[in-house]
GROMACS .gro file of C-alpha atoms in nm:
model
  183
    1UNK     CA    1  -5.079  -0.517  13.194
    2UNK     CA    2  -5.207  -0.871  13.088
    3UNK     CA    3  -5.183  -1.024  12.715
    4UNK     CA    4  -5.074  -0.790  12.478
    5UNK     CA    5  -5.061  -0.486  12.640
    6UNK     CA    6  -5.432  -0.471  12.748
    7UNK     CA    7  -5.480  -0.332  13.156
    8UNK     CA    8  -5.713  -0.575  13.352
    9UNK     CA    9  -6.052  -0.614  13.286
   10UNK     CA   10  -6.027  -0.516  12.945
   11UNK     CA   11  -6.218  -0.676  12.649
   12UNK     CA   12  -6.048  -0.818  12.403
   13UNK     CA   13  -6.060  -0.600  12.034
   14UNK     CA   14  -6.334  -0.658  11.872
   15UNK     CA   15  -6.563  -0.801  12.107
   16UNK     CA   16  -6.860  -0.638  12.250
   17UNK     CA   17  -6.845  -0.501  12.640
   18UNK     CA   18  -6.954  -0.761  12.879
   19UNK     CA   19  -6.930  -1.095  12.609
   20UNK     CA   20  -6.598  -1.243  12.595
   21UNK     CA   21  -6.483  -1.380  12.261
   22UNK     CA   22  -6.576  -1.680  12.228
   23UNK     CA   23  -6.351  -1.924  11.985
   24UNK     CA   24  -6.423  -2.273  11.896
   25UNK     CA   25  -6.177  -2.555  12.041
   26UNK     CA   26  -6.099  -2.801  11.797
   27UNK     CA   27  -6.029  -3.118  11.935
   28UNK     CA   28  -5.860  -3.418  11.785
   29UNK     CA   29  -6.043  -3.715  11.849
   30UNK     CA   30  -6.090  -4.042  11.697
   31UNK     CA   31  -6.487  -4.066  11.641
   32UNK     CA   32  -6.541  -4.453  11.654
   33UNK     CA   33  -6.930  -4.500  11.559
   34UNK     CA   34  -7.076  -4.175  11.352
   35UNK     CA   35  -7.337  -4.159  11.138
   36UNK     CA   36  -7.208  -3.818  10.946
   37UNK     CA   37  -7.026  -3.781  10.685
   38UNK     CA   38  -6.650  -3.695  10.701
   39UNK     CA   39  -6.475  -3.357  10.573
   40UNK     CA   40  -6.192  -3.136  10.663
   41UNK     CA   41  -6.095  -3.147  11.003
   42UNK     CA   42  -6.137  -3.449  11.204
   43UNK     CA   43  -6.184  -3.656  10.872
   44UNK     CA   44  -6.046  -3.948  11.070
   45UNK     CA   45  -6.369  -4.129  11.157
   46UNK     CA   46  -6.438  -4.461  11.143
   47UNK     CA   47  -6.771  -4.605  11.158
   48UNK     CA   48  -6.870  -4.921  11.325
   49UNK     CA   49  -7.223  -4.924  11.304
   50UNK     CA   50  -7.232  -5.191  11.037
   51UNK     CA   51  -6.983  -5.434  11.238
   52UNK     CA   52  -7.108  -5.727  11.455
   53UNK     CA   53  -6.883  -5.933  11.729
   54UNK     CA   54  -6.937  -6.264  11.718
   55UNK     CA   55  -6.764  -6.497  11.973
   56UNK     CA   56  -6.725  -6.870  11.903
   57UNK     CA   57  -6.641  -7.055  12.197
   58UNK     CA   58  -6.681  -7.462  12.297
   59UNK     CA   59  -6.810  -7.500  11.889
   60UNK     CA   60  -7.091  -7.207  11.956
   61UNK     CA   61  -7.087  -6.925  11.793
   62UNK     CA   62  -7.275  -6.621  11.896
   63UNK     CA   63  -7.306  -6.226  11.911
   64UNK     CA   64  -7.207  -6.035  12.160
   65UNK     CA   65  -7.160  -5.654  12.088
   66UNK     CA   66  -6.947  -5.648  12.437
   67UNK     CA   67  -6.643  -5.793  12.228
   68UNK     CA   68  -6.632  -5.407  12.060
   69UNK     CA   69  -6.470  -5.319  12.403
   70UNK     CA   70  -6.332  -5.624  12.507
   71UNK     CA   71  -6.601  -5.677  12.720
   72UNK     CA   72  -6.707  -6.023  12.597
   73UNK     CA   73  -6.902  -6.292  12.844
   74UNK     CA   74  -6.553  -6.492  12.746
   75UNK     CA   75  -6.351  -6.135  12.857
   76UNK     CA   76  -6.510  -5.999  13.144
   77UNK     CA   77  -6.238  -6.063  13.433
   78UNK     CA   78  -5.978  -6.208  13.242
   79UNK     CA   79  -5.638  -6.037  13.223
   80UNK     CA   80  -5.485  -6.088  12.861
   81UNK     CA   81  -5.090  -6.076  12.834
   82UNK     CA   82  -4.950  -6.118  12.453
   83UNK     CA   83  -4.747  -6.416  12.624
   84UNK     CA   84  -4.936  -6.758  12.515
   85UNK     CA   85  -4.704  -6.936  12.813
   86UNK     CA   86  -4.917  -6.697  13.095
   87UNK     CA   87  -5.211  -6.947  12.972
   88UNK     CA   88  -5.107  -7.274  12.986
   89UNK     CA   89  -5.472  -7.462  13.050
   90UNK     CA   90  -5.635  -7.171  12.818
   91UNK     CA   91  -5.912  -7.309  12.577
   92UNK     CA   92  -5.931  -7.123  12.219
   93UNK     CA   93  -6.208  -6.902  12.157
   94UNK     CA   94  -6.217  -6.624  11.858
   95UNK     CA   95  -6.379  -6.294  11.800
   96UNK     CA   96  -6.495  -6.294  11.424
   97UNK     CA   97  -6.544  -5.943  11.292
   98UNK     CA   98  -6.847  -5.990  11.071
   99UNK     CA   99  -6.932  -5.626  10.861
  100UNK     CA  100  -7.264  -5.616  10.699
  101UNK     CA  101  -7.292  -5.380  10.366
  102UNK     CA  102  -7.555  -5.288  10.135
  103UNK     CA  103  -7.625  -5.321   9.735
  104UNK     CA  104  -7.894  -5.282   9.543
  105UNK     CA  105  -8.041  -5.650   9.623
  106UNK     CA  106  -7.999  -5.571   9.981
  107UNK     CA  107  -7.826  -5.631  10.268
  108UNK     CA  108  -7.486  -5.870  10.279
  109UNK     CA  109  -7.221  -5.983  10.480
  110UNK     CA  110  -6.953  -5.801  10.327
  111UNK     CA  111  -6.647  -5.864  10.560
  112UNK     CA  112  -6.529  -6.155  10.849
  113UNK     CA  113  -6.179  -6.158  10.989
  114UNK     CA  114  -6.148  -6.415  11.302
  115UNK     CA  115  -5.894  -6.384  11.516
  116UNK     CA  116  -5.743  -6.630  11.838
  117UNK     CA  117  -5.731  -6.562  12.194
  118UNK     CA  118  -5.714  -6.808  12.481
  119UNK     CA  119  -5.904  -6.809  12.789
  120UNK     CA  120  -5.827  -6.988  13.118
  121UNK     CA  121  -6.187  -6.888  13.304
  122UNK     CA  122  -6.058  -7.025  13.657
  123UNK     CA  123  -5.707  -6.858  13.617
  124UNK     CA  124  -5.832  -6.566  13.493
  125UNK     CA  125  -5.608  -6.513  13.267
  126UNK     CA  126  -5.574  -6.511  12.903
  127UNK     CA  127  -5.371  -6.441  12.587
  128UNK     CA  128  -5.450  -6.218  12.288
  129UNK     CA  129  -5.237  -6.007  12.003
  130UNK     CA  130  -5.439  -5.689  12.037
  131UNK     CA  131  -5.304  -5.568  11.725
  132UNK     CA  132  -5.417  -5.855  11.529
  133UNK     CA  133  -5.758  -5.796  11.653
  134UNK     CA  134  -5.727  -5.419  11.591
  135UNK     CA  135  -5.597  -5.557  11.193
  136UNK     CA  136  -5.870  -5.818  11.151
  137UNK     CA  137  -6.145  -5.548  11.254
  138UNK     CA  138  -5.976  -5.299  11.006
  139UNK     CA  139  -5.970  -5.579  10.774
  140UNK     CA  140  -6.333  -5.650  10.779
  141UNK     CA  141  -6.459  -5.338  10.790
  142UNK     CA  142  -6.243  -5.293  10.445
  143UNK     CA  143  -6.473  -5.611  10.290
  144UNK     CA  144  -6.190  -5.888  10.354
  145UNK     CA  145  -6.231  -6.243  10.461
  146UNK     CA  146  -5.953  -6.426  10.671
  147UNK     CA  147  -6.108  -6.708  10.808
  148UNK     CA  148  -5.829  -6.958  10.716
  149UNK     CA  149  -5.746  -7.001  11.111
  150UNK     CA  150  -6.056  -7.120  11.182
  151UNK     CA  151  -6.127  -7.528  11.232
  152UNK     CA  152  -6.411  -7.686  11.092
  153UNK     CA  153  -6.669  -7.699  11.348
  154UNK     CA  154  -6.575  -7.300  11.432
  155UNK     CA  155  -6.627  -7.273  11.067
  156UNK     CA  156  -6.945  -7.512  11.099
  157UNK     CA  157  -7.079  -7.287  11.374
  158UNK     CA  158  -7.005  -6.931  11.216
  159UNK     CA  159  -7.184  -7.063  10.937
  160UNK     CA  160  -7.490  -7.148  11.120
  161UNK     CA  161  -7.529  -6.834  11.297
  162UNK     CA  162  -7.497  -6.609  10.990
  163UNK     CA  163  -7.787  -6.824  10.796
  164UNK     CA  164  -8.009  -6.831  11.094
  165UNK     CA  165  -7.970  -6.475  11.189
  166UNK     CA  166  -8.066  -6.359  10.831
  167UNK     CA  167  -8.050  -6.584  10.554
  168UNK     CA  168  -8.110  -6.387  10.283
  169UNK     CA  169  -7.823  -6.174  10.385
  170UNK     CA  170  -7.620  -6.500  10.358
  171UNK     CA  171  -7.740  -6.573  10.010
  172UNK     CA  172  -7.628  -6.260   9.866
  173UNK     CA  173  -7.307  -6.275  10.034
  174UNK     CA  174  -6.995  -6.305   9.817
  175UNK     CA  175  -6.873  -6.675   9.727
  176UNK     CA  176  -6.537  -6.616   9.921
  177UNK     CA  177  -6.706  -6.575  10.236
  178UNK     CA  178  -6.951  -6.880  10.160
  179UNK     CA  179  -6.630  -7.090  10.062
  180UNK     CA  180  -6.389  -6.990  10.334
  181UNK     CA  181  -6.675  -7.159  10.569
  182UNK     CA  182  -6.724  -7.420  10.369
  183UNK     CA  183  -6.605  -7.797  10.562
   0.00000   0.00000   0.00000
C-alpha cells in the first residue's frame, strides 16, 4: 500500500481513470517588473517598469538600464566589497534611481535617489553598500528625492540629461526635484 491506504496504481478519489489530479503549485516569488495588478497571494510585486538607471561618471551622466542588475558599463568586471579601503585609487561614480509617474498633465519625474560607489577600472575592483542602493531604489520608486550627496557638476549633469531626454517631463516635475539639482 502507498499514500493512504491506496494499492499501486490506484487513482486518487475523485479523479477520473487514466488523469491524475492535477493541483496548482503556488510558488513564492518576488515578481520584479509586472504589468498586473496585485491581489491575494503573491501580492508582493514590485514594478519597475517606470524606473530608469542613470550612471554619472567623469561629470556625464547617462542611462544605462544594465545598472537594474548591476550590470552597468562602470560594473561589468568589477568585484564590489562594502570595504571602501579594497579601493584605494577608486574614482566616484553614482547610480541615480530616476522613477517617472503620470498625472493628468502628463508624464513626470516623480522620484531620484543617487547613491555612491567607487570604481578602480584597472584593479577591478570596487566598493558599494548594496543595501543603500536597494533603499535609494525603494526610495524612488516611493516618489522621494535624496540627491543631497551629489556635487555640483553630478548635479549639473543629472540635470542636463533629464531636460534633454524629455523636457516637458522636467517642467512638470515637482520643485524639490528641480531644487535639489539646482547649483
Amino acid at each position: 500500500m502507498t499514500e493512504q491506504g491506496r494499492g499501486p496504481g490506484q487513482q486518487p478519489e475523485g479523479s477520473a481513470a487514466g488523469t491524475p489530479e492535477k493541483k496548482e503549485k503556488r510558488s513564492l516569488a518576488l515578481n520584479v517588473v509586472s504589468g498586473r495588478e496585485h491581489k491575494g497571494f503573491g501580492a508582493g510585486t514590485i514594478d519597475l517598469s517606470n524606473v530608469a538607471c542613470v550612471i554619472i561618471d567623469n561629470g556625464e551622466a547617462y542611462i544605462d538600464v544594465g545598472a537594474m542588475h548591476a550590470k552597468s558599463k562602470v560594473e561589468k568586471g568589477i568585484k564590489f566589497s562594502t570595504n571602501k579601503e579594497d579601493v584605494p585609487n577608486g574614482r566616484l561614480c553614482w547610480i541615480v534611481w530616476v522613477a517617472v509617474d503620470r498625472n493628468e498633465e502628463g508624464s513626470y519625474y516623480a522620484g531620484a535617489t543617487a547613491c555612491p560607489m567607487l570604481v578602480d577600472t584597472e584593479a577591478r575592483r570596487g566598493w558599494k553598500i548594496l543595501a543603500q542602493h536597494v533603499n535609494n531604489l525603494d526610495y524612488a520608486i516611493k516618489r522621494r528625492f535624496v540627491l543631497n550627496e551629489l556635487g555640483d557638476q553630478e548635479k549639473a549633469a543629472l540635470q542636463r540629461l533629464l531636460i534633454s531626454h524629455n523636457e516637458e517631463w522636467w517642467n512638470r516635475s515637482p520643485e524639490e526635484l528641480k531644487q535639489g539639482l539646482s547649483v
